[in-house]
Amino acid sequence: MGNATEIIKESLAKILVEFYPFAGCLCVTKDGKMVVRCTGEGVPFVEAVSNSTIEELGDISRVDPVKL
């Protein structure tokens, strides 16, 4: 997994130079959807490991603080 993580981090660093408006921060809209606020300040990168399945996570387009 370490190699994949490095490839993703390097790719993000390269692409966000060209598409700097996408280098923003995640925000939650009034209706609960996650969106990127295009601030040009970069993006956080987190590597995590879980024994959960994607199905267990449910709809990740809406923030659920209980599951976070």
PDB file of N, CA and C in Angstrom:
ATOM      1  N   MET A   1       0.819  -1.186   0.000  1.00  0.00           N
ATOM      2  CA  MET A   1       0.000   0.000   0.000  1.00  0.00           C
ATOM      3  C   MET A   1       0.863   1.250   0.000  1.00  0.00           C
ATOM      4  N   GLY A   2       2.028   1.200   0.595  1.00  0.00           N
ATOM      5  CA  GLY A   2       2.908   2.354   0.665  1.00  0.00           C
ATOM      6  C   GLY A   2       3.258   2.917  -0.695  1.00  0.00           C
ATOM      7  N   ASN A   3       3.544   2.054  -1.663  1.00  0.00           N
ATOM      8  CA  ASN A   3       3.893   2.517  -3.002  1.00  0.00           C
ATOM      9  C   ASN A   3       2.715   3.227  -3.662  1.00  0.00           C
ATOM     10  N   ALA A   4       1.524   2.689  -3.523  1.00  0.00           N
ATOM     11  CA  ALA A   4       0.332   3.322  -4.097  1.00  0.00           C
ATOM     12  C   ALA A   4       0.111   4.684  -3.468  1.00  0.00           C
ATOM     13  N   THR A   5       0.330   4.786  -2.165  1.00  0.00           N
ATOM     14  CA  THR A   5       0.167   6.057  -1.467  1.00  0.00           C
ATOM     15  C   THR A   5       1.127   7.100  -2.014  1.00  0.00           C
ATOM     16  N   GLU A   6       2.363   6.735  -2.201  1.00  0.00           N
ATOM     17  CA  GLU A   6       3.354   7.681  -2.731  1.00  0.00           C
ATOM     18  C   GLU A   6       2.999   8.122  -4.146  1.00  0.00           C
ATOM     19  N   ILE A   7       2.528   7.198  -4.958  1.00  0.00           N
ATOM     20  CA  ILE A   7       2.142   7.532  -6.335  1.00  0.00           C
ATOM     21  C   ILE A   7       0.988   8.526  -6.331  1.00  0.00           C
ATOM     22  N   ILE A   8      -0.005   8.301  -5.469  1.00  0.00           N
ATOM     23  CA  ILE A   8      -1.151   9.215  -5.390  1.00  0.00           C
ATOM     24  C   ILE A   8      -0.707  10.589  -4.902  1.00  0.00           C
ATOM     25  N   LYS A   9       0.129  10.636  -3.869  1.00  0.00           N
ATOM     26  CA  LYS A   9       0.605  11.919  -3.346  1.00  0.00           C
ATOM     27  C   LYS A   9       1.383  12.694  -4.405  1.00  0.00           C
ATOM     28  N   GLU A  10       2.278  12.017  -5.122  1.00  0.00           N
ATOM     29  CA  GLU A  10       3.065  12.670  -6.169  1.00  0.00           C
ATOM     30  C   GLU A  10       2.169  13.154  -7.306  1.00  0.00           C
ATOM     31  N   SER A  11       1.190  12.340  -7.670  1.00  0.00           N
ATOM     32  CA  SER A  11       0.268  12.711  -8.745  1.00  0.00           C
ATOM     33  C   SER A  11      -0.559  13.929  -8.357  1.00  0.00           C
ATOM     34  N   LEU A  12      -1.056  13.944  -7.127  1.00  0.00           N
ATOM     35  CA  LEU A  12      -1.818  15.107  -6.648  1.00  0.00           C
ATOM     36  C   LEU A  12      -0.967  16.371  -6.679  1.00  0.00           C
ATOM     37  N   ALA A  13       0.258  16.255  -6.212  1.00  0.00           N
ATOM     38  CA  ALA A  13       1.148  17.413  -6.192  1.00  0.00           C
ATOM     39  C   ALA A  13       1.363  17.960  -7.599  1.00  0.00           C
ATOM     40  N   LYS A  14       1.506  17.079  -8.570  1.00  0.00           N
ATOM     41  CA  LYS A  14       1.725  17.530  -9.955  1.00  0.00           C
ATOM     42  C   LYS A  14       0.463  18.128 -10.577  1.00  0.00           C
ATOM     43  N   ILE A  15      -0.662  17.460 -10.411  1.00  0.00           N
ATOM     44  CA  ILE A  15      -1.879  17.898 -11.082  1.00  0.00           C
ATOM     45  C   ILE A  15      -2.450  19.165 -10.461  1.00  0.00           C
ATOM     46  N   LEU A  16      -2.273  19.334  -9.154  1.00  0.00           N
ATOM     47  CA  LEU A  16      -2.824  20.527  -8.507  1.00  0.00           C
ATOM     48  C   LEU A  16      -2.078  21.800  -8.883  1.00  0.00           C
ATOM     49  N   VAL A  17      -0.880  21.662  -9.436  1.00  0.00           N
ATOM     50  CA  VAL A  17      -0.177  22.834  -9.964  1.00  0.00           C
ATOM     51  C   VAL A  17      -0.925  23.357 -11.185  1.00  0.00           C
ATOM     52  N   GLU A  18      -1.345  22.451 -12.052  1.00  0.00           N
ATOM     53  CA  GLU A  18      -2.068  22.827 -13.269  1.00  0.00           C
ATOM     54  C   GLU A  18      -3.518  23.202 -12.999  1.00  0.00           C
ATOM     55  N   PHE A  19      -4.126  22.538 -12.047  1.00  0.00           N
ATOM     56  CA  PHE A  19      -5.541  22.764 -11.739  1.00  0.00           C
ATOM     57  C   PHE A  19      -5.672  23.330 -10.325  1.00  0.00           C
ATOM     58  N   TYR A  20      -4.956  24.428 -10.073  1.00  0.00           N
ATOM     59  CA  TYR A  20      -4.899  25.001  -8.736  1.00  0.00           C
ATOM     60  C   TYR A  20      -6.252  25.395  -8.139  1.00  0.00           C
ATOM     61  N   PRO A  21      -7.283  25.723  -8.949  1.00  0.00           N
ATOM     62  CA  PRO A  21      -8.558  26.038  -8.299  1.00  0.00           C
ATOM     63  C   PRO A  21      -9.139  24.860  -7.523  1.00  0.00           C
ATOM     64  N   PHE A  22      -8.741  23.633  -7.898  1.00  0.00           N
ATOM     65  CA  PHE A  22      -9.242  22.446  -7.196  1.00  0.00           C
ATOM     66  C   PHE A  22      -8.498  22.203  -5.883  1.00  0.00           C
ATOM     67  N   ALA A  23      -7.426  22.922  -5.674  1.00  0.00           N
ATOM     68  CA  ALA A  23      -6.649  22.751  -4.444  1.00  0.00           C
ATOM     69  C   ALA A  23      -7.301  23.571  -3.340  1.00  0.00           C
ATOM     70  N   GLY A  24      -8.462  23.131  -2.915  1.00  0.00           N
ATOM     71  CA  GLY A  24      -9.225  23.854  -1.905  1.00  0.00           C
ATOM     72  C   GLY A  24      -9.426  23.022  -0.672  1.00  0.00           C
ATOM     73  N   CYS A  25     -10.516  23.278   0.013  1.00  0.00           N
ATOM     74  CA  CYS A  25     -10.805  22.521   1.226  1.00  0.00           C
ATOM     75  C   CYS A  25     -12.229  21.979   1.166  1.00  0.00           C
ATOM     76  N   LEU A  26     -12.436  20.865   1.862  1.00  0.00           N
ATOM     77  CA  LEU A  26     -13.759  20.257   1.898  1.00  0.00           C
ATOM     78  C   LEU A  26     -14.667  21.050   2.823  1.00  0.00           C
ATOM     79  N   CYS A  27     -15.871  21.282   2.358  1.00  0.00           N
ATOM     80  CA  CYS A  27     -16.876  21.978   3.158  1.00  0.00           C
ATOM     81  C   CYS A  27     -18.182  21.203   3.057  1.00  0.00           C
ATOM     82  N   VAL A  28     -19.077  21.464   3.971  1.00  0.00           N
ATOM     83  CA  VAL A  28     -20.387  20.829   3.966  1.00  0.00           C
ATOM     84  C   VAL A  28     -21.428  21.897   3.645  1.00  0.00           C
ATOM     85  N   THR A  29     -22.251  21.624   2.614  1.00  0.00           N
ATOM     86  CA  THR A  29     -23.284  22.564   2.225  1.00  0.00           C
ATOM     87  C   THR A  29     -24.452  22.504   3.205  1.00  0.00           C
ATOM     88  N   LYS A  30     -25.399  23.443   3.059  1.00  0.00           N
ATOM     89  CA  LYS A  30     -26.567  23.472   3.945  1.00  0.00           C
ATOM     90  C   LYS A  30     -27.377  22.188   3.873  1.00  0.00           C
ATOM     91  N   ASP A  31     -27.356  21.518   2.697  1.00  0.00           N
ATOM     92  CA  ASP A  31     -28.109  20.270   2.568  1.00  0.00           C
ATOM     93  C   ASP A  31     -27.268  19.033   2.903  1.00  0.00           C
ATOM     94  N   GLY A  32     -26.083  19.227   3.486  1.00  0.00           N
ATOM     95  CA  GLY A  32     -25.278  18.123   3.978  1.00  0.00           C
ATOM     96  C   GLY A  32     -24.332  17.481   2.985  1.00  0.00           C
ATOM     97  N   LYS A  33     -24.201  18.051   1.780  1.00  0.00           N
ATOM     98  CA  LYS A  33     -23.275  17.483   0.800  1.00  0.00           C
ATOM     99  C   LYS A  33     -21.876  18.035   1.013  1.00  0.00           C
ATOM    100  N   MET A  34     -20.878  17.171   0.770  1.00  0.00           N
ATOM    101  CA  MET A  34     -19.500  17.633   0.833  1.00  0.00           C
ATOM    102  C   MET A  34     -19.117  18.221  -0.516  1.00  0.00           C
ATOM    103  N   VAL A  35     -18.488  19.385  -0.506  1.00  0.00           N
ATOM    104  CA  VAL A  35     -18.008  20.039  -1.711  1.00  0.00           C
ATOM    105  C   VAL A  35     -16.602  20.557  -1.444  1.00  0.00           C
ATOM    106  N   VAL A  36     -15.889  20.885  -2.508  1.00  0.00           N
ATOM    107  CA  VAL A  36     -14.560  21.471  -2.372  1.00  0.00           C
ATOM    108  C   VAL A  36     -14.685  22.975  -2.566  1.00  0.00           C
ATOM    109  N   ARG A  37     -14.262  23.739  -1.569  1.00  0.00           N
ATOM    110  CA  ARG A  37     -14.212  25.189  -1.699  1.00  0.00           C
ATOM    111  C   ARG A  37     -12.863  25.504  -2.350  1.00  0.00           C
ATOM    112  N   CYS A  38     -12.907  26.081  -3.534  1.00  0.00           N
ATOM    113  CA  CYS A  38     -11.699  26.318  -4.328  1.00  0.00           C
ATOM    114  C   CYS A  38     -10.943  27.536  -3.808  1.00  0.00           C
ATOM    115  N   THR A  39     -10.036  27.297  -2.889  1.00  0.00           N
ATOM    116  CA  THR A  39      -9.270  28.371  -2.270  1.00  0.00           C
ATOM    117  C   THR A  39      -7.822  28.399  -2.728  1.00  0.00           C
ATOM    118  N   GLY A  40      -7.385  27.331  -3.396  1.00  0.00           N
ATOM    119  CA  GLY A  40      -6.001  27.254  -3.850  1.00  0.00           C
ATOM    120  C   GLY A  40      -5.009  26.947  -2.740  1.00  0.00           C
ATOM    121  N   GLU A  41      -5.496  26.550  -1.561  1.00  0.00           N
ATOM    122  CA  GLU A  41      -4.596  26.340  -0.427  1.00  0.00           C
ATOM    123  C   GLU A  41      -4.058  24.915  -0.304  1.00  0.00           C
ATOM    124  N   GLY A  42      -4.373  24.042  -1.246  1.00  0.00           N
ATOM    125  CA  GLY A  42      -3.894  22.672  -1.184  1.00  0.00           C
ATOM    126  C   GLY A  42      -4.965  21.735  -0.663  1.00  0.00           C
ATOM    127  N   VAL A  43      -4.641  20.467  -0.603  1.00  0.00           N
ATOM    128  CA  VAL A  43      -5.588  19.470  -0.106  1.00  0.00           C
ATOM    129  C   VAL A  43      -4.898  18.597   0.928  1.00  0.00           C
ATOM    130  N   PRO A  44      -5.609  18.243   1.988  1.00  0.00           N
ATOM    131  CA  PRO A  44      -5.024  17.307   2.956  1.00  0.00           C
ATOM    132  C   PRO A  44      -4.985  15.907   2.356  1.00  0.00           C
ATOM    133  N   PHE A  45      -4.002  15.138   2.738  1.00  0.00           N
ATOM    134  CA  PHE A  45      -3.892  13.768   2.256  1.00  0.00           C
ATOM    135  C   PHE A  45      -3.758  12.859   3.465  1.00  0.00           C
ATOM    136  N   VAL A  46      -4.653  11.901   3.589  1.00  0.00           N
ATOM    137  CA  VAL A  46      -4.644  10.992   4.727  1.00  0.00           C
ATOM    138  C   VAL A  46      -4.633   9.563   4.213  1.00  0.00           C
ATOM    139  N   GLU A  47      -3.749   8.762   4.743  1.00  0.00           N
ATOM    140  CA  GLU A  47      -3.713   7.337   4.423  1.00  0.00           C
ATOM    141  C   GLU A  47      -4.301   6.596   5.608  1.00  0.00           C
ATOM    142  N   ALA A  48      -5.226   5.685   5.341  1.00  0.00           N
ATOM    143  CA  ALA A  48      -5.860   4.935   6.416  1.00  0.00           C
ATOM    144  C   ALA A  48      -6.066   3.489   5.990  1.00  0.00           C
ATOM    145  N   VAL A  49      -6.147   2.621   6.963  1.00  0.00           N
ATOM    146  CA  VAL A  49      -6.403   1.207   6.739  1.00  0.00           C
ATOM    147  C   VAL A  49      -7.625   0.820   7.572  1.00  0.00           C
ATOM    148  N   SER A  50      -8.501   0.024   6.976  1.00  0.00           N
ATOM    149  CA  SER A  50      -9.719  -0.380   7.684  1.00  0.00           C
ATOM    150  C   SER A  50     -10.104  -1.794   7.292  1.00  0.00           C
ATOM    151  N   ASN A  51     -10.754  -2.466   8.200  1.00  0.00           N
ATOM    152  CA  ASN A  51     -11.295  -3.791   7.903  1.00  0.00           C
ATOM    153  C   ASN A  51     -12.727  -3.704   7.398  1.00  0.00           C
ATOM    154  N   SER A  52     -13.265  -2.491   7.291  1.00  0.00           N
ATOM    155  CA  SER A  52     -14.636  -2.284   6.825  1.00  0.00           C
ATOM    156  C   SER A  52     -14.710  -2.414   5.308  1.00  0.00           C
ATOM    157  N   THR A  53     -15.906  -2.701   4.823  1.00  0.00           N
ATOM    158  CA  THR A  53     -16.131  -2.740   3.384  1.00  0.00           C
ATOM    159  C   THR A  53     -16.734  -1.409   2.941  1.00  0.00           C
ATOM    160  N   ILE A  54     -16.690  -1.134   1.648  1.00  0.00           N
ATOM    161  CA  ILE A  54     -17.292   0.080   1.106  1.00  0.00           C
ATOM    162  C   ILE A  54     -18.789   0.109   1.422  1.00  0.00           C
ATOM    163  N   GLU A  55     -19.438  -1.024   1.367  1.00  0.00           N
ATOM    164  CA  GLU A  55     -20.866  -1.094   1.657  1.00  0.00           C
ATOM    165  C   GLU A  55     -21.172  -0.637   3.085  1.00  0.00           C
ATOM    166  N   GLU A  56     -20.281  -0.966   4.023  1.00  0.00           N
ATOM    167  CA  GLU A  56     -20.480  -0.562   5.410  1.00  0.00           C
ATOM    168  C   GLU A  56     -20.386   0.951   5.584  1.00  0.00           C
ATOM    169  N   LEU A  57     -19.607   1.604   4.735  1.00  0.00           N
ATOM    170  CA  LEU A  57     -19.468   3.059   4.817  1.00  0.00           C
ATOM    171  C   LEU A  57     -20.725   3.775   4.363  1.00  0.00           C
ATOM    172  N   GLY A  58     -21.459   3.174   3.450  1.00  0.00           N
ATOM    173  CA  GLY A  58     -22.697   3.780   2.955  1.00  0.00           C
ATOM    174  C   GLY A  58     -22.420   4.915   1.984  1.00  0.00           C
ATOM    175  N   ASP A  59     -23.311   5.872   1.932  1.00  0.00           N
ATOM    176  CA  ASP A  59     -23.223   7.008   1.009  1.00  0.00           C
ATOM    177  C   ASP A  59     -22.212   8.009   1.541  1.00  0.00           C
ATOM    178  N   ILE A  60     -20.998   8.004   0.999  1.00  0.00           N
ATOM    179  CA  ILE A  60     -19.952   8.899   1.497  1.00  0.00           C
ATOM    180  C   ILE A  60     -20.037  10.306   0.897  1.00  0.00           C
ATOM    181  N   SER A  61     -21.043  10.556   0.049  1.00  0.00           N
ATOM    182  CA  SER A  61     -21.210  11.910  -0.484  1.00  0.00           C
ATOM    183  C   SER A  61     -21.896  12.814   0.536  1.00  0.00           C
ATOM    184  N   ARG A  62     -22.446  12.223   1.581  1.00  0.00           N
ATOM    185  CA  ARG A  62     -23.064  12.990   2.678  1.00  0.00           C
ATOM    186  C   ARG A  62     -22.322  12.698   3.964  1.00  0.00           C
ATOM    187  N   VAL A  63     -22.023  13.742   4.696  1.00  0.00           N
ATOM    188  CA  VAL A  63     -21.256  13.590   5.927  1.00  0.00           C
ATOM    189  C   VAL A  63     -22.121  12.973   7.025  1.00  0.00           C
ATOM    190  N   ASP A  64     -21.594  11.934   7.650  1.00  0.00           N
ATOM    191  CA  ASP A  64     -22.264  11.313   8.792  1.00  0.00           C
ATOM    192  C   ASP A  64     -21.263  11.308   9.951  1.00  0.00           C
ATOM    193  N   PRO A  65     -21.346  12.306  10.855  1.00  0.00           N
ATOM    194  CA  PRO A  65     -20.369  12.411  11.938  1.00  0.00           C
ATOM    195  C   PRO A  65     -20.271  11.158  12.790  1.00  0.00           C
ATOM    196  N   VAL A  66     -21.334  10.399  12.897  1.00  0.00           N
ATOM    197  CA  VAL A  66     -21.311   9.175  13.700  1.00  0.00           C
ATOM    198  C   VAL A  66     -20.349   8.176  13.090  1.00  0.00           C
ATOM    199  N   LYS A  67     -20.354   8.051  11.759  1.00  0.00           N
ATOM    200  CA  LYS A  67     -19.468   7.093  11.087  1.00  0.00           C
ATOM    201  C   LYS A  67     -18.046   7.612  10.987  1.00  0.00           C
ATOM    202  N   LEU A  68     -17.864   8.944  11.038  1.00  0.00           N
ATOM    203  CA  LEU A  68     -16.521   9.485  10.982  1.00  0.00           C
ATOM    204  C   LEU A  68     -15.819   9.225  12.296  1.00  0.00           C
TER     205      LEU A  68
END
